[in-house]
Amino acid sequence: MALMGKLAIRHRPLSVNRRQFVLSTLALGGGLMIGLTPYRESMAATSAKPWEGGEGTEFTAYLSIGPDNIVTVRSTTPDIGNGTFTANPMIISEELPLDWSLVRGEYIPPERDLAEGGKYSTSGYLAYFSGRSTEPEKLHELLQLAASTRERLRQAAAEEWSAAVADVTVEEGRLRHADGRTLTYGEVAEKAATVELAEEPAPKPRADWAVLGKQSRNKLQMPMIMNGSTVYGIDLKLPGMVYAALRQSPVQGGRLKSYDFEAVRGLSGVRGVAVVDPDEPRAGLPEGFRAPFGLTASQNGPQAAIAVIADSYWEAQTALDLMPVEWEAGEGARWTSTQTFYDHLSDRLTNPVDPNIVVAEGDAEAEIGDAADVEAEFLTPYMDHFTMEPLNGTALVEADRLEMWLPTQHTQQALFVGADETGLHPEKVLVNQTWVGTGFGRRVYNDDTRMVVAVAKTMPGVPVKVVWSREESMRQGRYRQVMAGRFTAKLDESGMPKAIKSSIAGAGAGHMGIANSPYRLAVPNWLIQTQNVNSNLLTGPWRGPGWNSNCFMLESFINQCAEKAGIDAIEYRKTLLAEFEDPAWIRLLDLVKEKSGWGTDQGRGIAQGVAIGNWGMGGYSSTAPVGFSGTTVATVVTAEVSRRGDIYIPRVDLAVDLGSLINEDAVRQMLEGGVVMTLGAAMHEEINLNNGRVVEGNLDSYRLARQNDPSLPLEIHVHFEGLSNGERFSEAGEPPMGPPPPALAHAVYKLTGQWLNRMPFGRQNLA
Amino acid sequence: MAVTINVNGQSHEVDADPSMPLLWVLRDKIGLTGTKYGCGINQCGACTVHIDGQAVRSCNTPLARAVGQSVVTIEGLSADSSHPVQRAWTELNVAQCGYCQSGQMMAAAALLAQSPNPTDAQIDQAMDNVCRCGTYLRIRSAVHRAAELA
Ligand code: FES
Ligand code: FES
C-alpha cells in the first residue's frame, strides 16, 4: 500500500517577484490578414505533465521566465486539443519575441484562483471552461503583459551592461546590445521583475501584428504526441497507485441491490470493493462558495455504483466482470424501447403540455390554420460523446486534503465537486489538469470526477485511478439531447414564408439558433414553443449543444420552403436576410456559392445542398438576432447517392466568420474535424434504449465515421475570405456542428426526392 | 507467471497472466503508455503496435503471442521522431487531441513498410482506426507525404 512520503506531491511555489501591471486599453484598428508564414518547427519545452510547475521569475500568473530561459505561459482553460497552450504564447510572442523551442505551457490551477480571491475567474464559468482559448479581454491583458515584460527586460539588460536602453533590442529569447553582446531573457529575468518603469509601454497597433492571424503554429504538445509521451489522465502513474474498474447502475437512476465480492476476492491482484451510494447525503459547499455550473443531481450528482479495486486496471475490470451484481432498475425501466420514447415525444408535439412559448410574433396559428404549405417533423436522437479517451480520473483522499489528476474540461468545477464529495473545505482541494483525449462537453460538469472521488475515498491515503471501460463510458453517458420538432409554414404569393410555427420537444429543448435567427426579421408571424421531455437517460452538452439539433431542423425546413416555392435556396436565404444588420451572412453565402461552383453543372448524379447558421450569437438565452457576434458558418455540401442508396460526399465547402483569427491552421483543423464529426454523427449515430438500459456499448454496435466510410467527405474546403476581421475572436470548435447535416439532407433531396428529416440518415432507405 | 518479452529492442521480464492483453501489459506492467486504450475489442486501432513488423491491435493480442517476437510501440518507432510518418504528421499538423494518433502512426508505418506508395484505396483499407477529432483527411494526406519523405 502506498506510503504518503513516496508520493510526488506537486511543488507549488506561489510566486516570487509577482507584480501587477497597469493595463491600458488598446484602440484596435481593423487589420487585414495577409499571407501566412508557415511555422512548422516542432521543438518545444512543454511538459508531458503540464501540471508540474517549472521554476522561474513570475511576472504575473500568466508568464514566468526561468534561469534556463524557458518561458512559461499559463492558462486557466484546458487544452483538450483545441490549442489553448499554443494560442497564448503566440499572443505573448507578438510583443515579446520567443524562442519557440523554449516555450512551455502550464496551468493556473483553480486552487490558486481560490487563494487569490478569484482573480483569474472574473469572467465567470468561462474562465476555466475549455473550448475557448481566446477572449478579447485576455488578449489585451496578455499583449500588455508581454510588452511590459519586454521593456523591463531591456532595462535590466541595459543596467547590466551600463548601456542606454535605446541600444538594447530584443530577438527570439535574447537581448542584444548594439555592439553585439547578448544576454538571454533568463539571465536578466530576476532583475527585470524588480524594474520600475516610468510608464508602461503601449502594445503595438494591430496593423503591425506580425504573428497573430499572420502565422500558423503547430501545437506545443505536438512533439510529445509524436512519440507517445503525452500523459493523458488514463496514462497517469503515481507511486503506490491502485486501479478501480467502475460499474454504475445500468439503468440510469437505478440502485444497487446486491453483489458478491467473495466470488472474486481471491482473483489475481484484487484489493477491494467500493460501493457508491447516491442516497447518502453529500456535504455541500461552505457558505459563500459556488461551483461554476452548480451541483445538481442530473449534472454531477452521484450514481449508484460498484467498483473493484486491484493492482492493475485489467485485473480490476476482469474481477468486476466476473462479480455477481444485481440492480434495482427503478423508474427508467418503463422505457421498454427507443420507439416507446419517440412515440411519447411525438405525442407531446401533437398534444403539448404546458409548452414554453419562447416567441409569439404576429399570429402564426391563425395564418397557418389547417392549411400549411410546408410541414415537416424532425428527430435528432441521443448520441454518445465517444470521448476517444474513456472516462477516468485519479484521486488521493486524505484526512485534510484531496488531490486529483483529471482529464477534465473544467478544473474549477472539479474542485468544488471534489469538496462536496469529500466534505473537505474547498481550500483543501488541489486539481491537476492532465492532457485530455477529447471532451466535446462530456467532461464539463464533472460527474466523472464525483465518481472518481467517491471510489477513492474508500481507500484514504492511496491514490486510486478509476477507469470506465469503453462499454461503461458509452452506457453512462450524458447524451446529446434528443430533440423532436414539428415545423409548419404558410408561404406568401412570392413563395416566402409569412408564418412559421416551430414546436420543439426534447431533453433540455432550447431555442438557440431559432429564436435568434435573423430570418425572424423577414417572417412577420412566428410561434416558437419548446417542451422539456426526457426519458431516464441523462443528457449534457454535446459539441454545439441544442444548436446541433435546432440548426438542423430550421435549415432543413428553410430548404423545404425554398424547394416548395421553386426558388434557389441561396437566393431564398438572401431574401430572408435582406434586413439583417450583419452583412456577413450574405457575404458567406456568396462566398460559398462561388467557391463550391453552386448552380453550375456538377455532373450526373451529383447535387449540392446549402445551410447557414450562427453559434453563440448573443449568448445562449438570446431570443432576437444579434449581429456581429458568435461564429457564422455557411456551407455547401456536394453529394452523390449510389444505386444501392449509399451516400457519398465528394466535397464540403465551408465559409466562416468568427471575427479574427489567432492561429489560422488550428482553426482550419478544428473546423475540418467538426465537419467530419457532425456528418458522421448525422449519418450513423444513435443511442437506443431497452428497458431503460443503453443498448450500444462499443464500436461493434455504435458506428462512427472512419477513413473507409463511404460518407466521409473526400475534400473539405474552409474559406476565410469572408472574415469580418474585427475585435471579435469567436469560437471554432462548436460552429461547424450545425449547418453541414441540413446541407447534406438538401443535396440528397435533390437527388432522390426524399427529405432526411430524421437522424441517423443512414437508417433511411434511399435505394 | 513471469515471461520475457522484447519491446522496442529491450527485454522486459513481466509477471502476468499469459492471457493478459498485450495492451495492458505494455501500459500497466511495463509503463509504456503511448499505446492507447480506445475500445478493447479490436475496433478502434488506438492500441496498434507492431509485432515483427506487422500492425497488430494489442488489446486483442494476449501476452503469450508476443513472447519471442519483437514488439515495437510508438515510443520505439524512431529514437527521435524522425520516422517519415512522424515527420509527415508534424508537417501536416495532423493531431488534434492526439489520443488516437499513436495508433494511427503505427498503422501508417506498417502500411508504408508493405506498400511504399499506397493508393487512397489502400489507405482507406489499412487505416480504419477511429479518430473522434475527425482528422481523417489530414491523415490520408500525411500518409502520402510520408511516402514521399521515405
Ligand atoms: S483498443 Fe484495441 S482496437 Fe480499440
Ligand atoms: S486526434 Fe483526437 S481522437 Fe484523433
mmCIF file with all atom_site columns, N, CA and C in Angstrom, chain A residues 142-172:
data_model
loop_
_atom_site.group_PDB
_atom_site.id
_atom_site.type_symbol
_atom_site.label_atom_id
_atom_site.label_alt_id
_atom_site.label_comp_id
_atom_site.label_asym_id
_atom_site.label_entity_id
_atom_site.label_seq_id
_atom_site.pdbx_PDB_ins_code
_atom_site.Cartn_x
_atom_site.Cartn_y
_atom_site.Cartn_z
_atom_site.occupancy
_atom_site.B_iso_or_equiv
_atom_site.pdbx_formal_charge
_atom_site.auth_seq_id
_atom_site.auth_comp_id
_atom_site.auth_asym_id
_atom_site.auth_atom_id
_atom_site.pdbx_PDB_model_num
ATOM 1  N N  . LEU A 1 142 ? -2.770 39.877 -22.148 1.00 0.00 ? 142 LEU A N  1
ATOM 2  C CA . LEU A 1 142 ? -1.516 39.189 -22.478 1.00 0.00 ? 142 LEU A CA 1
ATOM 3  C C  . LEU A 1 142 ? -0.600 40.065 -23.335 1.00 0.00 ? 142 LEU A C  1
ATOM 4  N N  . LEU A 1 143 ? -1.178 40.827 -24.247 1.00 0.00 ? 143 LEU A N  1
ATOM 5  C CA . LEU A 1 143 ? -0.342 41.712 -25.072 1.00 0.00 ? 143 LEU A CA 1
ATOM 6  C C  . LEU A 1 143 ? 0.337  42.763 -24.200 1.00 0.00 ? 143 LEU A C  1
ATOM 7  N N  . GLN A 1 144 ? -0.426 43.318 -23.273 1.00 0.00 ? 144 GLN A N  1
ATOM 8  C CA . GLN A 1 144 ? 0.150  44.324 -22.373 1.00 0.00 ? 144 GLN A CA 1
ATOM 9  C C  . GLN A 1 144 ? 1.238  43.699 -21.502 1.00 0.00 ? 144 GLN A C  1
ATOM 10 N N  . LEU A 1 145 ? 0.940  42.532 -20.989 1.00 0.00 ? 145 LEU A N  1
ATOM 11 C CA . LEU A 1 145 ? 1.900  41.831 -20.147 1.00 0.00 ? 145 LEU A CA 1
ATOM 12 C C  . LEU A 1 145 ? 3.210  41.596 -20.904 1.00 0.00 ? 145 LEU A C  1
ATOM 13 N N  . ALA A 1 146 ? 3.087  41.174 -22.147 1.00 0.00 ? 146 ALA A N  1
ATOM 14 C CA . ALA A 1 146 ? 4.282  40.881 -22.935 1.00 0.00 ? 146 ALA A CA 1
ATOM 15 C C  . ALA A 1 146 ? 5.071  42.155 -23.220 1.00 0.00 ? 146 ALA A C  1
ATOM 16 N N  . ALA A 1 147 ? 4.364  43.222 -23.554 1.00 0.00 ? 147 ALA A N  1
ATOM 17 C CA . ALA A 1 147 ? 5.056  44.480 -23.854 1.00 0.00 ? 147 ALA A CA 1
ATOM 18 C C  . ALA A 1 147 ? 5.754  45.001 -22.599 1.00 0.00 ? 147 ALA A C  1
ATOM 19 N N  . SER A 1 148 ? 5.064  44.937 -21.479 1.00 0.00 ? 148 SER A N  1
ATOM 20 C CA . SER A 1 148 ? 5.632  45.437 -20.233 1.00 0.00 ? 148 SER A CA 1
ATOM 21 C C  . SER A 1 148 ? 6.833  44.602 -19.798 1.00 0.00 ? 148 SER A C  1
ATOM 22 N N  . THR A 1 149 ? 6.743  43.305 -19.993 1.00 0.00 ? 149 THR A N  1
ATOM 23 C CA . THR A 1 149 ? 7.853  42.425 -19.649 1.00 0.00 ? 149 THR A CA 1
ATOM 24 C C  . THR A 1 149 ? 9.060  42.734 -20.543 1.00 0.00 ? 149 THR A C  1
ATOM 25 N N  . ARG A 1 150 ? 8.792  42.923 -21.817 1.00 0.00 ? 150 ARG A N  1
ATOM 26 C CA . ARG A 1 150 ? 9.871  43.237 -22.769 1.00 0.00 ? 150 ARG A CA 1
ATOM 27 C C  . ARG A 1 150 ? 10.624 44.489 -22.345 1.00 0.00 ? 150 ARG A C  1
ATOM 28 N N  . GLU A 1 151 ? 9.899  45.528 -21.980 1.00 0.00 ? 151 GLU A N  1
ATOM 29 C CA . GLU A 1 151 ? 10.577 46.770 -21.588 1.00 0.00 ? 151 GLU A CA 1
ATOM 30 C C  . GLU A 1 151 ? 11.381 46.589 -20.312 1.00 0.00 ? 151 GLU A C  1
ATOM 31 N N  . ARG A 1 152 ? 10.875 45.776 -19.401 1.00 0.00 ? 152 ARG A N  1
ATOM 32 C CA . ARG A 1 152 ? 11.641 45.514 -18.171 1.00 0.00 ? 152 ARG A CA 1
ATOM 33 C C  . ARG A 1 152 ? 12.911 44.725 -18.465 1.00 0.00 ? 152 ARG A C  1
ATOM 34 N N  . LEU A 1 153 ? 12.782 43.788 -19.375 1.00 0.00 ? 153 LEU A N  1
ATOM 35 C CA . LEU A 1 153 ? 13.968 43.000 -19.740 1.00 0.00 ? 153 LEU A CA 1
ATOM 36 C C  . LEU A 1 153 ? 15.018 43.901 -20.395 1.00 0.00 ? 153 LEU A C  1
ATOM 37 N N  . ARG A 1 154 ? 14.562 44.782 -21.246 1.00 0.00 ? 154 ARG A N  1
ATOM 38 C CA . ARG A 1 154 ? 15.500 45.703 -21.916 1.00 0.00 ? 154 ARG A CA 1
ATOM 39 C C  . ARG A 1 154 ? 16.212 46.575 -20.891 1.00 0.00 ? 154 ARG A C  1
ATOM 40 N N  . GLN A 1 155 ? 15.415 47.112 -19.988 1.00 0.00 ? 155 GLN A N  1
ATOM 41 C CA . GLN A 1 155 ? 16.025 47.992 -18.993 1.00 0.00 ? 155 GLN A CA 1
ATOM 42 C C  . GLN A 1 155 ? 17.016 47.238 -18.105 1.00 0.00 ? 155 GLN A C  1
ATOM 43 N N  . ALA A 1 156 ? 16.628 46.001 -17.726 1.00 0.00 ? 156 ALA A N  1
ATOM 44 C CA . ALA A 1 156 ? 17.527 45.209 -16.873 1.00 0.00 ? 156 ALA A CA 1
ATOM 45 C C  . ALA A 1 156 ? 18.832 44.917 -17.609 1.00 0.00 ? 156 ALA A C  1
ATOM 46 N N  . ALA A 1 157 ? 18.737 44.610 -18.889 1.00 0.00 ? 157 ALA A N  1
ATOM 47 C CA . ALA A 1 157 ? 19.951 44.319 -19.666 1.00 0.00 ? 157 ALA A CA 1
ATOM 48 C C  . ALA A 1 157 ? 20.801 45.580 -19.797 1.00 0.00 ? 157 ALA A C  1
ATOM 49 N N  . ALA A 1 158 ? 20.137 46.711 -19.990 1.00 0.00 ? 158 ALA A N  1
ATOM 50 C CA . ALA A 1 158 ? 20.874 47.977 -20.117 1.00 0.00 ? 158 ALA A CA 1
ATOM 51 C C  . ALA A 1 158 ? 21.652 48.254 -18.836 1.00 0.00 ? 158 ALA A C  1
ATOM 52 N N  . GLU A 1 159 ? 20.993 48.006 -17.699 1.00 0.00 ? 159 GLU A N  1
ATOM 53 C CA . GLU A 1 159 ? 21.685 48.220 -16.413 1.00 0.00 ? 159 GLU A CA 1
ATOM 54 C C  . GLU A 1 159 ? 22.872 47.277 -16.283 1.00 0.00 ? 159 GLU A C  1
ATOM 55 N N  . GLU A 1 160 ? 22.669 46.046 -16.680 1.00 0.00 ? 160 GLU A N  1
ATOM 56 C CA . GLU A 1 160 ? 23.715 45.028 -16.619 1.00 0.00 ? 160 GLU A CA 1
ATOM 57 C C  . GLU A 1 160 ? 24.949 45.469 -17.413 1.00 0.00 ? 160 GLU A C  1
ATOM 58 N N  . TRP A 1 161 ? 24.656 46.073 -18.571 1.00 0.00 ? 161 TRP A N  1
ATOM 59 C CA . TRP A 1 161 ? 25.748 46.494 -19.457 1.00 0.00 ? 161 TRP A CA 1
ATOM 60 C C  . TRP A 1 161 ? 26.163 47.942 -19.217 1.00 0.00 ? 161 TRP A C  1
ATOM 61 N N  . SER A 1 162 ? 25.490 48.626 -18.290 1.00 0.00 ? 162 SER A N  1
ATOM 62 C CA . SER A 1 162 ? 25.658 50.073 -18.124 1.00 0.00 ? 162 SER A CA 1
ATOM 63 C C  . SER A 1 162 ? 25.537 50.778 -19.473 1.00 0.00 ? 162 SER A C  1
ATOM 64 N N  . ALA A 1 163 ? 24.488 50.400 -20.163 1.00 0.00 ? 163 ALA A N  1
ATOM 65 C CA . ALA A 1 163 ? 24.279 50.963 -21.507 1.00 0.00 ? 163 ALA A CA 1
ATOM 66 C C  . ALA A 1 163 ? 22.954 51.701 -21.533 1.00 0.00 ? 163 ALA A C  1
ATOM 67 N N  . ALA A 1 164 ? 22.715 52.346 -22.648 1.00 0.00 ? 164 ALA A N  1
ATOM 68 C CA . ALA A 1 164 ? 21.430 53.024 -22.802 1.00 0.00 ? 164 ALA A CA 1
ATOM 69 C C  . ALA A 1 164 ? 20.387 52.016 -23.269 1.00 0.00 ? 164 ALA A C  1
ATOM 70 N N  . VAL A 1 165 ? 19.171 52.178 -22.740 1.00 0.00 ? 165 VAL A N  1
ATOM 71 C CA . VAL A 1 165 ? 18.103 51.250 -23.112 1.00 0.00 ? 165 VAL A CA 1
ATOM 72 C C  . VAL A 1 165 ? 17.901 51.251 -24.631 1.00 0.00 ? 165 VAL A C  1
ATOM 73 N N  . ALA A 1 166 ? 18.076 52.408 -25.209 1.00 0.00 ? 166 ALA A N  1
ATOM 74 C CA . ALA A 1 166 ? 17.864 52.520 -26.658 1.00 0.00 ? 166 ALA A CA 1
ATOM 75 C C  . ALA A 1 166 ? 18.796 51.612 -27.457 1.00 0.00 ? 166 ALA A C  1
ATOM 76 N N  . ASP A 1 167 ? 19.921 51.244 -26.850 1.00 0.00 ? 167 ASP A N  1
ATOM 77 C CA . ASP A 1 167 ? 20.867 50.382 -27.565 1.00 0.00 ? 167 ASP A CA 1
ATOM 78 C C  . ASP A 1 167 ? 20.541 48.893 -27.415 1.00 0.00 ? 167 ASP A C  1
ATOM 79 N N  . VAL A 1 168 ? 19.478 48.591 -26.650 1.00 0.00 ? 168 VAL A N  1
ATOM 80 C CA . VAL A 1 168 ? 19.152 47.179 -26.416 1.00 0.00 ? 168 VAL A CA 1
ATOM 81 C C  . VAL A 1 168 ? 17.923 46.779 -27.234 1.00 0.00 ? 168 VAL A C  1
ATOM 82 N N  . THR A 1 169 ? 18.108 45.754 -28.034 1.00 0.00 ? 169 THR A N  1
ATOM 83 C CA . THR A 1 169 ? 16.958 45.261 -28.812 1.00 0.00 ? 169 THR A CA 1
ATOM 84 C C  . THR A 1 169 ? 16.635 43.835 -28.371 1.00 0.00 ? 169 THR A C  1
ATOM 85 N N  . VAL A 1 170 ? 15.411 43.397 -28.703 1.00 0.00 ? 170 VAL A N  1
ATOM 86 C CA . VAL A 1 170 ? 15.028 42.023 -28.359 1.00 0.00 ? 170 VAL A CA 1
ATOM 87 C C  . VAL A 1 170 ? 14.928 41.184 -29.614 1.00 0.00 ? 170 VAL A C  1
ATOM 88 N N  . GLU A 1 171 ? 15.344 39.950 -29.488 1.00 0.00 ? 171 GLU A N  1
ATOM 89 C CA . GLU A 1 171 ? 15.090 38.989 -30.553 1.00 0.00 ? 171 GLU A CA 1
ATOM 90 C C  . GLU A 1 171 ? 14.609 37.715 -29.866 1.00 0.00 ? 171 GLU A C  1
ATOM 91 N N  . GLU A 1 172 ? 14.386 36.653 -30.610 1.00 0.00 ? 172 GLU A N  1
ATOM 92 C CA . GLU A 1 172 ? 13.741 35.492 -30.017 1.00 0.00 ? 172 GLU A CA 1
ATOM 93 C C  . GLU A 1 172 ? 14.506 34.970 -28.801 1.00 0.00 ? 172 GLU A C  1
#
